[in-house]
Coordinates of C-alpha atoms in Angstrom, one line a residue:
M28 CA 23.3 29.8 59.8
F29 CA 24.9 29.3 56.6
W30 CA 25.6 25.7 56.8
V31 CA 22.2 25.4 58.4
F32 CA 20.7 27.7 55.9
K33 CA 22.2 25.9 52.8
F34 CA 21.3 22.2 54.3
K35 CA 17.9 23.1 53.9
N36 CA 18.7 24.4 50.5
V37 CA 20.2 21.1 49.5
V38 CA 17.2 18.9 51.0
K39 CA 14.8 21.0 49.3
V40 CA 16.2 20.4 45.9
L41 CA 16.8 16.6 46.6
V42 CA 12.6 16.2 47.7
A43 CA 12.3 18.0 44.3
I44 CA 14.5 15.9 42.2
I45 CA 12.7 12.6 44.1
A46 CA 9.3 14.1 43.0
V47 CA 10.0 14.2 39.4
I48 CA 11.5 10.9 39.7
T49 CA 8.2 9.4 41.1
V50 CA 6.4 11.4 38.7
T51 CA 8.2 9.8 36.0
V52 CA 7.9 6.5 37.1
T53 CA 4.3 6.9 37.7
A54 CA 3.6 8.2 33.9
A55 CA 5.7 5.3 32.8
V56 CA 3.9 2.7 34.5
G57 CA 0.5 4.3 33.6
Q58 CA 1.5 3.8 30.0
S59 CA 2.6 0.5 30.6
V60 CA -0.9 -0.5 31.9
T61 CA -2.7 1.5 29.2
A62 CA -0.7 -0.2 26.7
A63 CA -1.7 -3.5 28.5
N64 CA -5.2 -2.7 29.1
Y65 CA -5.9 -1.2 25.1
G66 CA -3.4 -3.6 23.1
V67 CA -2.0 -2.5 20.1
R68 CA -3.8 -0.5 18.0
K69 CA -5.2 -2.1 14.4
L70 CA -4.9 -0.6 11.3
P71 CA -6.8 -0.9 8.2
V72 CA -4.7 -1.2 4.9
Y73 CA -4.2 2.4 3.6
G74 CA -1.8 1.2 0.7
V75 CA 0.2 -1.8 -0.7
D76 CA 4.0 -2.4 -0.8
R77 CA 3.6 -3.8 -4.1
G78 CA 6.8 -2.3 -6.4
D79 CA 4.9 -3.5 -9.8
K80 CA 3.2 -0.4 -10.7
T81 CA -0.4 -1.2 -10.0
V82 CA -2.8 1.1 -8.0
A83 CA -6.7 0.7 -7.0
L84 CA -8.9 3.1 -8.4
T85 CA -11.8 3.1 -6.0
F86 CA -15.6 5.0 -6.3
D87 CA -17.1 5.4 -2.5
A88 CA -21.1 5.7 -3.7
A89 CA -23.7 6.5 -0.9
W90 CA -25.9 9.5 -2.8
G91 CA -27.2 9.5 -6.4
A92 CA -25.9 7.5 -9.3
D93 CA -27.0 9.6 -12.6
K94 CA -22.9 9.8 -13.0
T95 CA -22.4 6.0 -12.6
D96 CA -23.1 4.7 -16.1
K97 CA -20.4 7.2 -17.7
I98 CA -17.8 6.2 -15.0
L99 CA -18.4 2.4 -16.3
E100 CA -18.3 3.3 -19.8
I101 CA -14.8 5.7 -19.5
L102 CA -13.9 2.5 -17.5
D103 CA -14.2 0.1 -20.1
E104 CA -13.0 2.9 -22.6
Y105 CA -9.5 2.9 -20.9
G106 CA -9.4 -1.1 -19.7
A107 CA -9.1 0.0 -16.4
K108 CA -11.0 -1.8 -13.4
A109 CA -12.0 -0.1 -10.2
T110 CA -13.7 -1.1 -7.1
F111 CA -17.1 0.4 -6.0
F112 CA -17.4 0.7 -2.1
L113 CA -21.1 0.6 -1.7
V114 CA -23.7 2.3 1.2
G115 CA -26.7 -0.2 1.7
F116 CA -29.5 2.5 1.3
W117 CA -27.7 3.0 -2.0
L118 CA -28.0 -0.5 -2.9
D119 CA -31.6 -0.4 -2.1
D120 CA -32.2 2.7 -4.7
Y121 CA -30.1 1.5 -7.5
P122 CA -30.0 -2.3 -7.9
D123 CA -29.7 -2.2 -11.6
E124 CA -26.3 -0.3 -11.2
V125 CA -25.0 -2.6 -8.6
K126 CA -25.2 -5.3 -11.5
K127 CA -24.0 -3.3 -13.8
I128 CA -21.1 -2.6 -12.1
D129 CA -20.3 -6.5 -11.3
A130 CA -21.2 -7.0 -15.1
A131 CA -18.4 -5.0 -16.2
G132 CA -16.0 -7.0 -14.2
H133 CA -15.5 -4.3 -11.5
E134 CA -15.2 -5.5 -7.9
I135 CA -17.8 -4.3 -5.4
G136 CA -17.0 -3.3 -2.0
N137 CA -18.9 -2.9 1.7
H138 CA -19.2 0.6 3.0
S139 CA -21.7 0.0 5.8
K140 CA -25.6 -0.5 6.0
N141 CA -26.2 3.3 6.8
H142 CA -22.9 5.2 6.6
L143 CA -22.4 6.2 10.0
N144 CA -19.2 6.7 12.3
M145 CA -18.8 3.0 13.0
S146 CA -16.2 3.5 16.3
G147 CA -19.4 5.2 18.0
L148 CA -21.2 1.7 17.3
D149 CA -21.0 -1.2 19.6
K150 CA -19.9 -4.3 18.3
S151 CA -23.2 -6.0 17.5
E152 CA -24.2 -2.8 15.7
Q153 CA -20.9 -2.8 13.9
V154 CA -21.5 -6.2 12.9
K155 CA -25.1 -6.0 11.5
E156 CA -23.9 -2.8 9.4
I157 CA -21.4 -5.1 7.8
T158 CA -23.5 -7.9 7.5
S159 CA -26.5 -6.8 5.9
V160 CA -24.3 -5.0 3.5
N161 CA -22.9 -8.2 2.5
E162 CA -26.4 -9.9 2.6
Q163 CA -27.7 -7.3 -0.2
I164 CA -24.5 -7.6 -2.7
K165 CA -24.6 -11.6 -2.2
N166 CA -28.2 -11.0 -3.4
L167 CA -27.7 -9.1 -6.2
T168 CA -24.4 -10.2 -7.3
G169 CA -23.7 -13.4 -6.3
K170 CA -20.6 -12.3 -4.6
T171 CA -19.7 -11.7 -1.0
P172 CA -17.4 -8.6 -0.8
R173 CA -14.0 -9.4 0.5
F174 CA -13.2 -5.4 1.6
F175 CA -14.9 -3.0 3.9
R176 CA -14.1 0.9 3.9
P177 CA -15.2 2.5 7.2
P178 CA -17.8 6.0 6.4
F179 CA -15.5 9.0 6.6
G180 CA -12.2 6.8 7.5
D181 CA -13.9 6.4 11.0
Y182 CA -12.3 3.1 12.9
N183 CA -11.6 1.7 16.1
N184 CA -9.9 -1.9 17.3
S185 CA -13.5 -3.1 17.7
L186 CA -14.6 -2.5 14.0
I187 CA -11.5 -4.1 12.5
E188 CA -12.1 -7.1 14.5
S189 CA -15.3 -7.1 13.3
V190 CA -14.4 -6.7 9.8
E191 CA -12.0 -9.8 10.5
Q192 CA -14.9 -11.6 12.2
Q193 CA -16.3 -11.9 8.6
S194 CA -13.3 -13.1 6.8
M195 CA -12.9 -9.1 5.4
I196 CA -10.0 -7.1 5.1
A197 CA -10.6 -3.2 6.2
V198 CA -9.3 -0.7 3.5
Q199 CA -8.8 3.0 3.5
W200 CA -7.1 5.1 1.0
S201 CA -3.4 6.6 0.7
V202 CA -4.3 9.1 -1.9
D203 CA -7.9 11.2 -1.7
S204 CA -8.6 13.0 -4.6
L205 CA -10.8 15.4 -2.9
D206 CA -13.5 15.3 -5.7
W207 CA -16.3 15.7 -3.0
K208 CA -14.9 19.2 -2.3
G209 CA -16.0 21.2 -5.9
L210 CA -12.3 21.0 -7.1
S211 CA -12.0 20.9 -10.9
A212 CA -11.6 18.2 -13.2
A213 CA -7.9 19.2 -13.8
Q214 CA -7.6 19.6 -10.0
I215 CA -8.4 16.6 -8.9
A216 CA -6.5 14.5 -11.7
D217 CA -3.4 17.0 -10.6
R218 CA -3.9 15.8 -7.1
V219 CA -4.1 12.2 -7.7
L220 CA -1.0 12.0 -10.1
A221 CA 1.2 14.1 -7.9
K222 CA 0.6 11.7 -5.0
V223 CA 0.2 8.4 -6.4
T224 CA 2.9 5.7 -5.8
D225 CA 3.3 2.0 -6.5
G226 CA 0.3 0.3 -4.3
S227 CA -1.9 3.2 -3.8
I228 CA -5.6 3.1 -3.3
I229 CA -7.0 6.4 -4.8
L230 CA -10.3 7.2 -3.4
C231 CA -12.7 9.1 -5.4
H232 CA -16.7 9.2 -5.4
N233 CA -19.0 8.0 -8.0
N234 CA -21.6 11.2 -8.1
S235 CA -18.8 14.0 -7.2
D236 CA -19.2 17.4 -9.1
H237 CA -16.7 16.8 -11.9
I238 CA -15.4 13.2 -11.6
V239 CA -16.4 12.7 -15.1
E240 CA -14.7 15.1 -16.5
A241 CA -11.6 14.0 -14.2
L242 CA -11.4 10.6 -14.9
P243 CA -9.8 10.4 -18.3
L244 CA -7.3 12.7 -17.0
I245 CA -6.4 10.4 -14.0
L246 CA -6.6 7.3 -16.5
I247 CA -4.2 8.7 -19.1
G248 CA -2.2 10.2 -16.4
L249 CA -2.1 6.6 -14.7
E250 CA -1.0 5.2 -18.3
N251 CA 1.6 8.1 -18.9
K252 CA 3.4 7.1 -16.0
G253 CA 3.5 3.7 -16.2
Y254 CA 0.5 2.5 -13.5
K255 CA -1.9 0.0 -13.9
P256 CA -5.3 0.2 -12.3
V257 CA -6.6 -3.0 -10.5
T258 CA -9.5 -4.1 -8.2
M259 CA -8.7 -4.4 -4.6
S260 CA -8.5 -8.3 -4.8
E261 CA -6.0 -7.8 -7.3
L262 CA -3.9 -5.1 -5.4
V263 CA -4.2 -6.1 -1.7
Y264 CA -2.7 -9.2 -0.2
T265 CA -5.4 -11.7 1.8
E266 CA -2.6 -13.8 3.5
N267 CA 0.4 -14.4 4.7
Y268 CA 1.1 -10.2 5.3
S269 CA 1.4 -7.6 7.8
I270 CA 0.7 -3.7 8.1
D271 CA 2.8 -1.4 9.2
N272 CA 2.8 1.8 11.3
N273 CA 1.9 3.8 8.5
G274 CA -0.9 1.4 7.4
I275 CA 1.2 -0.1 4.3
Q276 CA 0.4 -3.9 3.7
H277 CA 3.4 -5.9 3.3
L278 CA 3.7 -9.7 2.0
N279 CA 5.7 -11.7 4.7
N280 CA 8.7 -12.8 3.8
Q281 CA 8.9 -11.5 0.6
G282 CA 7.3 -14.5 -0.6
K283 CA 4.8 -14.5 -3.4
Q284 CA 1.2 -15.0 -2.2
E285 CA -0.6 -18.2 -3.2
E286 CA -3.6 -17.9 -5.7

């Protein structure tokens, strides 16, 4: 009886081991199938491996414009360049501001037509959200945007592909000022300056509560740290590059990008 009991226990153990192996193999195969079906996840540019103390100061504009003139004045005072990501209905409401931004030597990027969660749209809708704003900006400035920033930072592979089909580059940010949360000017500046590194993309908003007071503090702090604010076109590589798993863009072969 002892041997029979022991043998039955051994059989049970073996069956359990086989079941675990089966589940593990099935899961592994399932993961492989999933990877094969969905492919590698595409990423926008969150930051750039530069090493030359350049950063991009960016402003999203979707609601309101009463602070935009002052922002332009401050940028000019400190000799800084920025990129403004504009939404379609903002372009409709403030065409003169768009022209002022362009005339001041700043770059204009595309922030979609309706500021929707783009990953929830089908591909044709995504393309329409992008191309309609490109047309608006070109009509006002004569220039077609090179960069697209997804509203809410929301994207999927389909959106990145839609952007690439327009010969554009999707970008996010690596430093969020959180100016939209009602932080004080000092808090906004402290947050930016604590997180900035070479190749950072800094996110601000053109009509946030304390951006006008915070901007000089940010620009003085960047200057003291040796950083130079430039446009996205001056910061981001547009050819011969790769993007790592953290969304950091690297120039391939460490070579110099052709101008």
